[in-house]
Coordinates of C-alpha atoms in Angstrom, one line a residue:
M245 CA -16.0 -9.1 -29.9
R246 CA -16.1 -7.5 -26.5
C247 CA -17.5 -3.9 -26.5
S248 CA -17.2 -1.8 -23.3
A249 CA -18.7 1.7 -22.5
V250 CA -15.9 1.8 -19.7
S251 CA -12.5 3.1 -20.9
P252 CA -9.0 2.4 -19.0
A253 CA -7.9 4.8 -17.1
D254 CA -4.2 4.4 -18.1
I255 CA -2.6 1.6 -20.4
Y256 CA 1.2 0.8 -20.1
D257 CA 3.7 -0.6 -22.2
G258 CA 6.8 -1.6 -20.1
G259 CA 8.6 1.4 -21.9
Y260 CA 8.8 0.0 -25.6
N261 CA 6.6 2.4 -27.1
Y262 CA 5.0 0.1 -30.1
T263 CA 2.3 2.0 -31.3
N264 CA 1.0 -1.0 -32.9
S265 CA 1.1 -3.7 -29.7
S266 CA -2.0 -4.9 -28.5
V267 CA -3.8 -4.8 -24.9
L268 CA -3.2 -8.4 -23.8
L269 CA -4.0 -7.8 -20.0
N270 CA -6.7 -5.6 -18.5
V271 CA -6.5 -4.9 -14.7
G272 CA -9.0 -3.6 -12.1
N273 CA -8.1 -1.8 -9.3
G274 CA -8.6 1.6 -7.1
G275 CA -6.0 2.8 -4.7
A276 CA -3.2 0.7 -5.9
G277 CA -3.4 2.3 -9.5
Q278 CA -3.6 5.5 -8.4
S279 CA -0.3 5.5 -6.4
G280 CA 1.6 3.8 -9.1
L281 CA 1.8 0.3 -8.2
I282 CA -0.2 -1.5 -11.2
K283 CA 1.9 0.7 -13.3
E284 CA 5.3 -0.9 -11.8
L285 CA 4.0 -4.0 -11.9
A286 CA 2.8 -4.0 -15.1
D287 CA 5.5 -2.7 -16.7
A288 CA 7.7 -5.8 -14.8
F289 CA 5.6 -8.2 -16.2
I290 CA 6.2 -7.1 -19.7
K291 CA 9.6 -6.5 -19.8
E292 CA 10.0 -10.1 -18.1
S293 CA 7.5 -11.6 -20.5
V294 CA 9.7 -9.6 -23.7
A295 CA 12.6 -10.9 -22.1
N296 CA 11.2 -14.9 -22.6
G297 CA 10.6 -14.2 -26.2
S298 CA 6.8 -12.8 -26.2
A299 CA 6.4 -9.5 -28.6
P300 CA 6.0 -6.3 -26.6
F301 CA 2.3 -5.7 -25.5
K302 CA 0.3 -3.1 -23.5
V303 CA -1.4 -3.8 -19.8
A304 CA -4.6 -1.8 -19.4
W305 CA -5.4 -0.6 -15.9
Y306 CA -9.5 0.3 -15.5
Q307 CA -9.9 2.5 -12.2
S308 CA -12.3 0.5 -9.7
D309 CA -12.9 -0.2 -6.4
T310 CA -13.7 -3.4 -5.1
T311 CA -17.1 -3.7 -6.1
Y312 CA -16.6 -2.3 -9.5
S313 CA -13.7 -4.5 -10.1
I314 CA -15.6 -8.0 -9.3
Q315 CA -18.4 -6.2 -11.5
Y316 CA -16.0 -5.7 -14.8
L317 CA -14.9 -9.2 -14.1
Q318 CA -18.5 -10.4 -14.0
E319 CA -18.8 -8.6 -17.6
G320 CA -16.0 -9.4 -18.6
I321 CA -14.3 -6.4 -19.3
I322 CA -11.4 -6.8 -17.5
D323 CA -9.3 -10.2 -17.1
V324 CA -7.9 -10.0 -13.3
G325 CA -9.1 -7.7 -10.5
I326 CA -7.0 -7.0 -7.1
T327 CA -9.5 -6.2 -4.6
Y328 CA -9.6 -6.0 -0.8
N329 CA -12.6 -7.9 0.8
P330 CA -12.5 -11.6 1.4
A331 CA -16.2 -12.3 1.7
A332 CA -17.0 -10.4 -1.5
E333 CA -13.9 -12.4 -3.3
K334 CA -15.3 -15.9 -2.1
I335 CA -18.7 -14.9 -3.3
A336 CA -16.9 -14.3 -6.6
I337 CA -15.6 -17.8 -6.9
D338 CA -18.5 -19.4 -5.6
R339 CA -20.4 -17.7 -8.5
S340 CA -17.9 -18.5 -11.2
I341 CA -17.1 -15.1 -12.1
A342 CA -13.8 -15.7 -11.0
M343 CA -11.9 -18.6 -11.4
S344 CA -8.9 -18.3 -8.6
R345 CA -7.9 -16.2 -5.8
N346 CA -4.1 -15.1 -4.9
Y347 CA -2.6 -13.2 -2.1
V348 CA -0.6 -10.6 -3.6
F349 CA 0.0 -7.8 -1.4
R350 CA -1.0 -6.1 2.0
D351 CA -1.8 -2.4 2.6
H352 CA -2.7 -0.9 5.9
F353 CA -5.6 1.5 6.6
L354 CA -4.9 4.3 8.6
L355 CA -7.3 6.7 10.6
V356 CA -6.2 10.4 9.8
G357 CA -7.4 13.7 11.1
P358 CA -6.6 17.2 11.4
P359 CA -3.4 17.8 14.0
S360 CA -6.2 20.3 16.4
N361 CA -7.4 16.5 17.2
P362 CA -11.0 18.2 18.2
A363 CA -12.0 14.5 19.2
N364 CA -9.1 14.3 21.8
L365 CA -7.7 11.2 20.3
S366 CA -5.4 9.1 22.6
N367 CA -2.5 7.2 20.7
S368 CA -2.9 4.4 23.3
S369 CA -7.0 3.6 22.4
D370 CA -7.7 0.9 20.1
I371 CA -9.4 1.7 16.8
I372 CA -13.2 0.8 17.9
S373 CA -12.4 3.4 21.0
M374 CA -11.3 5.6 18.9
F375 CA -14.4 5.8 16.3
S376 CA -16.5 6.2 19.8
K377 CA -14.5 8.9 20.3
I378 CA -15.2 10.4 17.3
Q379 CA -19.1 10.0 17.6
E380 CA -19.5 10.6 21.1
T381 CA -17.8 14.0 20.8
A382 CA -19.2 14.7 17.2
E383 CA -22.8 14.0 19.0
L384 CA -22.2 16.3 21.8
A385 CA -20.6 19.0 19.3
T386 CA -19.0 20.4 22.7
S387 CA -15.1 20.9 21.0
A388 CA -14.1 24.2 19.6
V389 CA -13.3 23.2 16.3
P390 CA -16.5 20.9 14.6
V391 CA -15.4 16.9 15.0
R392 CA -16.4 15.5 11.5
F393 CA -15.9 12.3 9.5
L394 CA -15.5 11.7 6.0
S395 CA -16.4 9.0 4.2
R396 CA -16.0 7.7 0.8
Y397 CA -19.7 6.2 0.6
D398 CA -18.8 4.4 -2.7
K399 CA -19.0 0.4 -1.8
S400 CA -15.0 0.6 -1.6
A401 CA -13.1 -1.8 0.5
T402 CA -12.1 1.7 2.4
N403 CA -16.2 2.4 2.7
I404 CA -16.6 -0.8 4.0
K405 CA -14.0 -1.1 6.4
E406 CA -15.1 2.0 7.6
S407 CA -19.0 0.7 7.7
Y408 CA -17.9 -2.3 9.8
L409 CA -15.7 -0.2 12.6
W410 CA -19.4 1.8 13.0
A411 CA -21.4 -0.7 13.2
S412 CA -19.1 -2.6 15.7
I413 CA -19.7 0.5 18.3
G414 CA -23.5 0.1 17.3
Q415 CA -23.6 3.4 14.9
V416 CA -24.8 3.5 11.4
P417 CA -24.4 7.5 10.9
W418 CA -25.6 7.2 7.1
A419 CA -29.2 5.9 8.2
T420 CA -32.2 8.3 8.1
A421 CA -31.6 10.6 9.6
Y422 CA -28.3 10.4 9.1
S423 CA -26.0 12.2 11.1
T424 CA -24.8 15.8 10.1
W425 CA -21.2 15.3 11.1
Y426 CA -21.0 12.1 8.7
H427 CA -19.5 13.6 5.2
Q428 CA -20.5 11.4 2.4
Y429 CA -17.6 11.7 -0.3
I430 CA -17.6 9.7 -3.1
A431 CA -14.7 10.0 -4.6
F432 CA -11.3 7.7 -5.1
P433 CA -8.8 7.7 -2.2
M434 CA -6.9 10.1 -3.4
E435 CA -9.2 12.9 -4.1
A436 CA -11.0 11.4 -0.9
L437 CA -7.9 12.0 1.4
T438 CA -7.2 15.4 0.0
A439 CA -10.5 16.6 1.0
A440 CA -10.5 15.4 4.1
I441 CA -7.5 17.2 5.0
L442 CA -8.6 20.9 3.6
L443 CA -11.8 20.1 5.3
N444 CA -9.9 19.4 8.7
E445 CA -12.2 15.9 8.8
Y446 CA -11.2 12.5 10.2
T447 CA -11.4 9.8 7.5
I448 CA -9.9 6.1 7.3
T449 CA -7.1 6.1 4.3
D450 CA -4.7 3.2 3.1
R451 CA -0.9 3.5 3.5
G452 CA -0.3 3.4 -0.1
T453 CA -2.4 6.5 -0.7
F454 CA -1.2 8.4 2.5
L455 CA 2.6 7.9 1.3
S456 CA 1.5 9.1 -2.0
L457 CA 0.4 12.8 -0.6
P458 CA 2.3 15.6 -1.2
G459 CA 4.3 16.9 1.2
N460 CA 2.4 20.0 1.8
L461 CA -0.8 17.9 2.4
T462 CA 1.3 15.5 4.5
N463 CA 2.0 18.2 7.0
Q464 CA -1.5 19.1 7.8
T465 CA -2.9 15.4 8.9
V466 CA -2.1 13.1 11.2
I467 CA -1.9 9.4 11.8
Y468 CA -3.8 8.4 14.5
K469 CA -4.1 4.8 14.0
A470 CA -2.2 2.5 11.9
A471 CA -2.6 -1.3 11.3
T472 CA -0.1 -3.1 12.4
N473 CA 1.0 -6.8 10.2
N474 CA -1.2 -8.7 12.9
E475 CA -3.8 -11.3 11.0
D476 CA -6.5 -10.1 13.1
D477 CA -5.8 -6.1 13.1
P478 CA -9.3 -4.8 12.0
L479 CA -7.0 -2.2 10.0
L480 CA -5.0 -4.5 7.9
N481 CA -5.8 -4.4 4.2
P482 CA -4.8 -7.5 2.4
A483 CA -5.5 -7.7 -1.3
H484 CA -5.8 -10.5 -3.2
L485 CA -5.7 -11.1 -7.1
L486 CA -8.8 -12.6 -8.6
V487 CA -8.7 -14.0 -12.4
G488 CA -12.2 -13.4 -14.0
K489 CA -13.7 -16.5 -15.7
K490 CA -14.8 -14.6 -18.5
A491 CA -11.6 -13.1 -18.9
P492 CA -11.1 -11.4 -22.3
N493 CA -7.2 -12.9 -22.4
P494 CA -8.1 -15.9 -20.6
S495 CA -4.2 -17.7 -21.1
Q496 CA -2.4 -14.0 -20.5
A497 CA -4.9 -13.4 -17.2
K498 CA -3.6 -16.7 -15.4
F499 CA 0.0 -16.3 -16.6
F500 CA -0.1 -12.8 -14.7
G501 CA -1.6 -14.5 -11.9
K502 CA 0.9 -17.1 -11.1
W503 CA 3.7 -14.8 -12.4
A504 CA 2.5 -12.1 -9.6
V505 CA 2.5 -14.8 -6.7
G506 CA 5.8 -16.4 -7.8
P507 CA 9.0 -17.3 -5.8
A508 CA 11.3 -15.1 -4.8
G509 CA 14.0 -13.6 -7.2
T510 CA 15.9 -11.6 -4.7
E511 CA 19.7 -11.3 -4.5
G512 CA 22.2 -9.9 -1.9
T513 CA 23.6 -6.8 -2.4
R514 CA 26.7 -4.6 -1.2
P515 CA 25.7 -1.3 -0.2
S516 CA 27.9 1.7 0.1
T517 CA 28.3 3.9 3.4
G518 CA 29.0 6.7 4.8
R519 CA 31.0 5.7 7.8
R520 CA 32.1 7.3 11.4
S521 CA 35.4 6.7 12.5
G522 CA 36.1 4.5 15.6
T523 CA 33.4 1.7 14.6
T524 CA 34.3 -2.0 14.6
K525 CA 32.5 -5.0 12.4
S526 CA 31.8 -6.7 16.1
E527 CA 29.7 -3.8 17.3
N528 CA 26.0 -4.9 18.4
P529 CA 25.9 -6.9 15.2
Y530 CA 22.3 -7.3 14.6
L531 CA 21.7 -4.4 12.5
L532 CA 19.0 -4.9 9.7
V533 CA 19.3 -3.2 6.4
R534 CA 17.0 -3.7 3.2
Y535 CA 15.9 -1.6 0.5
L536 CA 13.9 -1.6 -2.5
G537 CA 14.7 0.3 -5.6
A538 CA 12.4 1.8 -8.6
Q539 CA 13.3 3.6 -11.6
N540 CA 10.3 5.9 -10.9
P541 CA 9.9 8.6 -8.3
R542 CA 6.4 8.5 -8.1
C543 CA 6.3 5.6 -6.9
Q544 CA 8.7 5.9 -4.0
P545 CA 6.0 5.9 -1.7
L546 CA 4.3 2.7 -2.7
L547 CA 8.0 1.2 -2.0
L548 CA 8.0 2.1 1.4
S549 CA 4.5 1.1 1.8
F550 CA 5.5 -2.4 1.0
A551 CA 8.9 -2.2 3.2
L552 CA 6.6 -1.2 6.0
A553 CA 4.5 -4.1 5.5
Q554 CA 7.8 -6.3 6.4
L555 CA 7.4 -5.1 10.1
P556 CA 5.8 -7.3 12.6
V557 CA 5.6 -4.4 14.9
T558 CA 5.1 -0.8 14.2
E559 CA 5.2 2.0 16.6
Q560 CA 2.8 5.4 16.7
Q561 CA 4.9 8.2 15.6
H562 CA 4.1 11.3 18.4
P563 CA 1.0 13.8 17.1
K564 CA 3.3 16.4 16.6
D565 CA 6.1 14.8 14.8
N566 CA 5.6 15.8 10.8
N567 CA 9.0 14.0 9.9
S568 CA 8.5 11.8 6.9
Y569 CA 9.9 8.5 8.8
F570 CA 8.5 5.4 10.3
L571 CA 9.1 3.3 13.7
G572 CA 9.0 -0.2 14.2
N573 CA 10.9 -3.1 15.2
I574 CA 11.8 -6.8 14.3
G575 CA 12.2 -8.9 17.3
K576 CA 14.7 -6.8 19.6
H577 CA 15.6 -4.8 16.5
N578 CA 14.5 -1.3 16.4
I579 CA 13.9 0.1 12.8
V580 CA 13.5 3.5 11.4
M581 CA 11.9 3.5 7.9
S582 CA 12.1 6.6 5.3
C583 CA 12.6 7.1 2.0
L584 CA 15.4 8.8 0.3
S585 CA 14.2 10.8 -2.9
S586 CA 17.4 11.7 -4.1
Y587 CA 18.2 7.8 -4.5
G588 CA 14.9 6.4 -4.9
F589 CA 15.2 3.8 -2.5
G590 CA 13.1 2.9 0.3
L591 CA 15.6 2.0 3.2
M592 CA 14.9 0.1 6.5
V593 CA 17.8 0.7 9.3
G594 CA 18.2 -0.8 12.3
I595 CA 19.6 1.6 15.5
G596 CA 22.5 1.0 16.8
G597 CA 24.2 -2.4 15.3
G598 CA 26.5 -3.6 12.0
I599 CA 26.1 -6.8 10.3
P600 CA 29.6 -9.1 11.0
S601 CA 30.6 -10.1 7.3
D602 CA 32.6 -8.4 4.5
D603 CA 30.1 -8.6 2.1
C604 CA 27.8 -6.3 4.1
D605 CA 30.0 -4.3 6.5
I606 CA 27.5 -1.9 8.2
R607 CA 28.5 -0.5 11.5
L608 CA 27.1 1.7 14.4
G609 CA 26.3 5.4 13.0
D610 CA 26.4 4.5 9.0
V611 CA 24.0 5.8 6.8
V612 CA 23.6 3.3 4.3
V613 CA 22.4 3.7 0.6
S614 CA 22.6 0.8 -1.1
L615 CA 23.8 0.3 -4.8
K616 CA 22.0 0.1 -7.9
T617 CA 21.2 -3.8 -9.0
L618 CA 19.0 -5.6 -11.3
S619 CA 16.9 -6.8 -8.9
A620 CA 15.3 -6.0 -5.1
G621 CA 17.4 -7.1 -2.4
W622 CA 18.6 -7.4 1.0
C623 CA 21.6 -8.4 3.9
N624 CA 19.8 -9.1 7.2
T625 CA 20.8 -10.7 10.2
A626 CA 16.9 -10.9 11.3
W627 CA 14.1 -11.6 9.0
G628 CA 11.1 -9.7 9.0
R629 CA 8.4 -10.2 6.6
R630 CA 9.5 -11.1 2.7
P631 CA 7.3 -9.4 0.2
P632 CA 5.9 -11.6 -2.6
A633 CA 8.1 -12.0 -5.2
A634 CA 6.0 -10.2 -8.1
N635 CA 6.4 -6.8 -5.4
S636 CA 10.2 -7.4 -5.4
N637 CA 10.6 -7.9 -9.3
A638 CA 8.3 -4.9 -10.0
W639 CA 10.4 -2.4 -7.9
A640 CA 13.9 -3.5 -9.5
I641 CA 16.2 -1.1 -10.6

């Protein structure tokens, strides 16, 4: 029997509501759980298992950052952990804390801060230069508004990342005597980001958390630097799934690990369109349209986050533009990405073109709303980065 003083933050049942069903999978993670992704993955996994003959069961989510997820694996509290630090993950494998490590998705770190921009950051600077500028301006204390930086200071992947960035410029503001502008705020992602916004402080957060903010808070902060999908980008935040050596439910843990990184199960769909007159299918036939759908409106920001992960290149938004969309490109195709809450879809729409086919007739000026289907899908004339199958399946309508 396994005894633990740690309790799950939530338990998911795939919508079956069977009071007598047992918890057969325990997942440890922080930000993706807060944003709703763990629930989507859990519910999709339960539904697919039941469809294949399994009795309904439950999945428990333990709210834990990377450090505690690995600790919970070591103690046999959780079956799998979704973590964000390759070095820590390798150590967990080497020490037989975890049996396997699989790349399940990627998130993106962001440097955000107050719209007043007291450190006078430039969008053209790289992240290292921005950290140097924050430190220099904070130490000089010459700005009208004080420059402060909020650190989660909790051994999380976010805390480790910002610590690495400070060390990269030869600074350790948490060391004795620690810098007064360095705000140590131990909290989970959403709480920490909210505090930084309300206190007009710069901070490092992840895109999934940022997109889950209420609109009134989103309008009070600015993204000064966002990760690209370049593998060498210091702000890229890859997530790996670790299966624990002491997993309470070893067979289920291994099965979930394989399911989460299984082959893509996507299919093409026919979108409905609102069309401007006077356009033809032959005009600029290079528009890319993709969508991901979800039943849970709370998870729309996560859909947008993972849709954004497909863009090889993302563009910086103007600091004073607080509209809810993102810019990027795939090859020569300019991309605008947003989320239409009334439909529950994340949309990726290329500017100025159409798809030259009868199945996917999308033309210049079209507004595209994808039809509901049983799985996520896309029609395309150019490929971005295809998400893992688990992501697509979890977000199916």
